[in-house]
PDB file of C-alpha atoms in Angstrom:
ATOM      1  CA  MET A   1       0.000   0.000   0.000  1.00 67.00           C
ATOM      2  CA  ASN A   2       1.518   3.272  -1.053  1.00 78.00           C
ATOM      3  CA  SER A   3       0.762   6.727   0.370  1.00 78.00           C
ATOM      4  CA  ASN A   4      -1.701   7.541  -2.437  1.00 88.00           C
ATOM      5  CA  LYS A   5      -3.803   4.452  -1.721  1.00 89.00           C
ATOM      6  CA  SER A   6      -3.687   5.121   2.004  1.00 88.00           C
ATOM      7  CA  ALA A   7      -4.895   8.693   1.456  1.00 88.00           C
ATOM      8  CA  ARG A   8      -7.730   7.498  -0.823  1.00 88.00           C
ATOM      9  CA  LEU A   9      -8.868   4.968   1.785  1.00 87.00           C
ATOM     10  CA  LYS A  10      -8.883   7.641   4.476  1.00 86.00           C
ATOM     11  CA  THR A  11     -10.924   9.946   2.238  1.00 86.00           C
ATOM     12  CA  MET A  12     -13.437   7.183   1.424  1.00 80.00           C
ATOM     13  CA  SER A  13     -13.730   6.230   5.104  1.00 78.00           C
ATOM     14  CA  ALA A  14     -14.431   9.842   6.059  1.00 80.00           C
ATOM     15  CA  ARG A  15     -17.105  10.111   3.350  1.00 76.00           C
ATOM     16  CA  VAL A  16     -18.788   6.888   4.509  1.00 70.00           C
ATOM     17  CA  ARG A  17     -18.861   8.081   8.124  1.00 71.00           C
ATOM     18  CA  GLU A  18     -20.730  11.206   6.992  1.00 72.00           C
ATOM     19  CA  LEU A  19     -23.584   9.184   5.484  1.00 69.00           C
ATOM     20  CA  PRO A  20     -26.514   8.508   7.779  1.00 64.00           C
ATOM     21  CA  GLY A  21     -26.685   4.898   8.897  1.00 60.00           C
ATOM     22  CA  SER A  22     -29.720   2.756   9.446  1.00 62.00           C
ATOM     23  CA  LEU A  23     -30.425   0.379  12.289  1.00 62.00           C
ATOM     24  CA  PRO A  24     -27.464  -0.310  14.551  1.00 64.00           C
ATOM     25  CA  GLY A  25     -26.578  -3.935  15.201  1.00 66.00           C
ATOM     26  CA  HIS A  26     -28.720  -5.479  12.476  1.00 81.00           C
ATOM     27  CA  GLY A  27     -27.779  -8.162   9.951  1.00 91.00           C
ATOM     28  CA  ILE A  28     -27.436  -7.808   6.184  1.00 92.00           C
ATOM     29  CA  PHE A  29     -27.510 -10.453   3.456  1.00 92.00           C
ATOM     30  CA  ILE A  30     -26.279  -9.264   0.055  1.00 90.00           C
ATOM     31  CA  ARG A  31     -28.281 -10.828  -2.748  1.00 87.00           C
ATOM     32  CA  ARG A  32     -26.321 -12.042  -5.745  1.00 79.00           C
ATOM     33  CA  ARG A  33     -29.108 -13.308  -8.034  1.00 71.00           C
ATOM     34  CA  GLY A  34     -28.785 -12.589 -11.711  1.00 62.00           C
ATOM     35  CA  TRP A  35     -25.922 -10.097 -11.780  1.00 62.00           C
ATOM     36  CA  GLY A  36     -22.169 -10.015 -11.758  1.00 56.00           C
ATOM     37  CA  THR A  37     -20.054 -13.135 -11.878  1.00 60.00           C
ATOM     38  CA  HIS A  38     -22.218 -16.217 -11.619  1.00 66.00           C
ATOM     39  CA  ARG A  39     -21.222 -17.269  -8.129  1.00 67.00           C
ATOM     40  CA  ALA A  40     -24.665 -17.209  -6.549  1.00 68.00           C
ATOM     41  CA  PRO A  41     -25.390 -20.265  -4.430  1.00 78.00           C
ATOM     42  CA  LYS A  42     -27.964 -22.642  -5.913  1.00 82.00           C
ATOM     43  CA  ASN A  43     -30.081 -22.302  -2.767  1.00 87.00           C
ATOM     44  CA  GLU A  44     -29.887 -18.512  -2.531  1.00 85.00           C
ATOM     45  CA  ALA A  45     -33.680 -18.119  -2.214  1.00 87.00           C
ATOM     46  CA  GLU A  46     -33.648 -20.505   0.758  1.00 92.00           C
ATOM     47  CA  LEU A  47     -30.768 -18.583   2.305  1.00 91.00           C
ATOM     48  CA  GLU A  48     -32.711 -15.324   1.927  1.00 91.00           C
ATOM     49  CA  ASP A  49     -35.741 -16.894   3.635  1.00 93.00           C
ATOM     50  CA  TYR A  50     -33.489 -18.143   6.433  1.00 93.00           C
ATOM     51  CA  PHE A  51     -31.977 -14.719   7.039  1.00 92.00           C
ATOM     52  CA  VAL A  52     -35.280 -12.822   6.692  1.00 92.00           C
ATOM     53  CA  ALA A  53     -36.722 -15.094   9.397  1.00 93.00           C
ATOM     54  CA  ARG A  54     -33.869 -13.893  11.608  1.00 91.00           C
ATOM     55  CA  ASN A  55     -34.542 -10.204  10.911  1.00 90.00           C
ATOM     56  CA  PHE A  56     -31.739  -9.726   8.404  1.00 92.00           C
ATOM     57  CA  GLU A  57     -32.193  -7.089   5.730  1.00 92.00           C
ATOM     58  CA  ILE A  58     -31.731  -8.274   2.142  1.00 93.00           C
ATOM     59  CA  ILE A  59     -29.712  -5.910  -0.022  1.00 92.00           C
ATOM     60  CA  ASP A  60     -29.980  -6.128  -3.795  1.00 91.00           C
ATOM     61  CA  PRO A  61     -27.043  -4.223  -5.318  1.00 88.00           C
ATOM     62  CA  SER A  62     -28.611  -4.350  -8.778  1.00 88.00           C
ATOM     63  CA  GLN A  63     -31.516  -2.225  -7.491  1.00 91.00           C
ATOM     64  CA  MET A  64     -29.681   0.150  -5.145  1.00 91.00           C
ATOM     65  CA  SER A  65     -27.129   2.929  -5.437  1.00 90.00           C
ATOM     66  CA  VAL A  66     -23.772   2.740  -3.668  1.00 86.00           C
ATOM     67  CA  ASP A  67     -24.933   5.411  -1.208  1.00 83.00           C
ATOM     68  CA  GLU A  68     -28.059   3.388  -0.365  1.00 87.00           C
ATOM     69  CA  ILE A  69     -26.034   0.219   0.163  1.00 88.00           C
ATOM     70  CA  VAL A  70     -23.544   2.021   2.403  1.00 85.00           C
ATOM     71  CA  ALA A  71     -26.292   3.717   4.429  1.00 83.00           C
ATOM     72  CA  ARG A  72     -28.121   0.450   5.025  1.00 85.00           C
ATOM     73  CA  SER A  73     -25.061  -1.613   5.834  1.00 84.00           C
ATOM     74  CA  ARG A  74     -22.980   0.973   7.673  1.00 80.00           C
ATOM     75  CA  ASN A  75     -24.046   0.056  11.203  1.00 80.00           C
ATOM     76  CA  ALA A  76     -24.645  -3.650  10.587  1.00 86.00           C
ATOM     77  CA  GLU A  77     -23.307  -6.085  13.130  1.00 87.00           C
ATOM     78  CA  VAL A  78     -23.195  -8.898  10.566  1.00 91.00           C
ATOM     79  CA  LEU A  79     -22.829  -8.653   6.786  1.00 90.00           C
ATOM     80  CA  ILE A  80     -23.109 -11.837   4.717  1.00 90.00           C
ATOM     81  CA  GLY A  81     -22.479 -12.259   1.002  1.00 84.00           C
ATOM     82  CA  VAL A  82     -20.866 -14.589  -1.491  1.00 76.00           C
TER      83      VAL A  82
END
């Protein structure tokens, strides 16, 4: 890591901390279905049901902006994804 990368990470971290967060201590499951590299688990729908039953929020990156994803996941206690 050079000084430029370190400075960029510090800048990004500061920007993220300025965004309002959502619920503190909640869980997030990041949906993978139908986008990006095809690494979605075959039982992803079952996994979503499992996590929803345990009050996890499901995040769909194909339907949300980066700012929305950061705001919803910022204060999460647990974040799960492929």
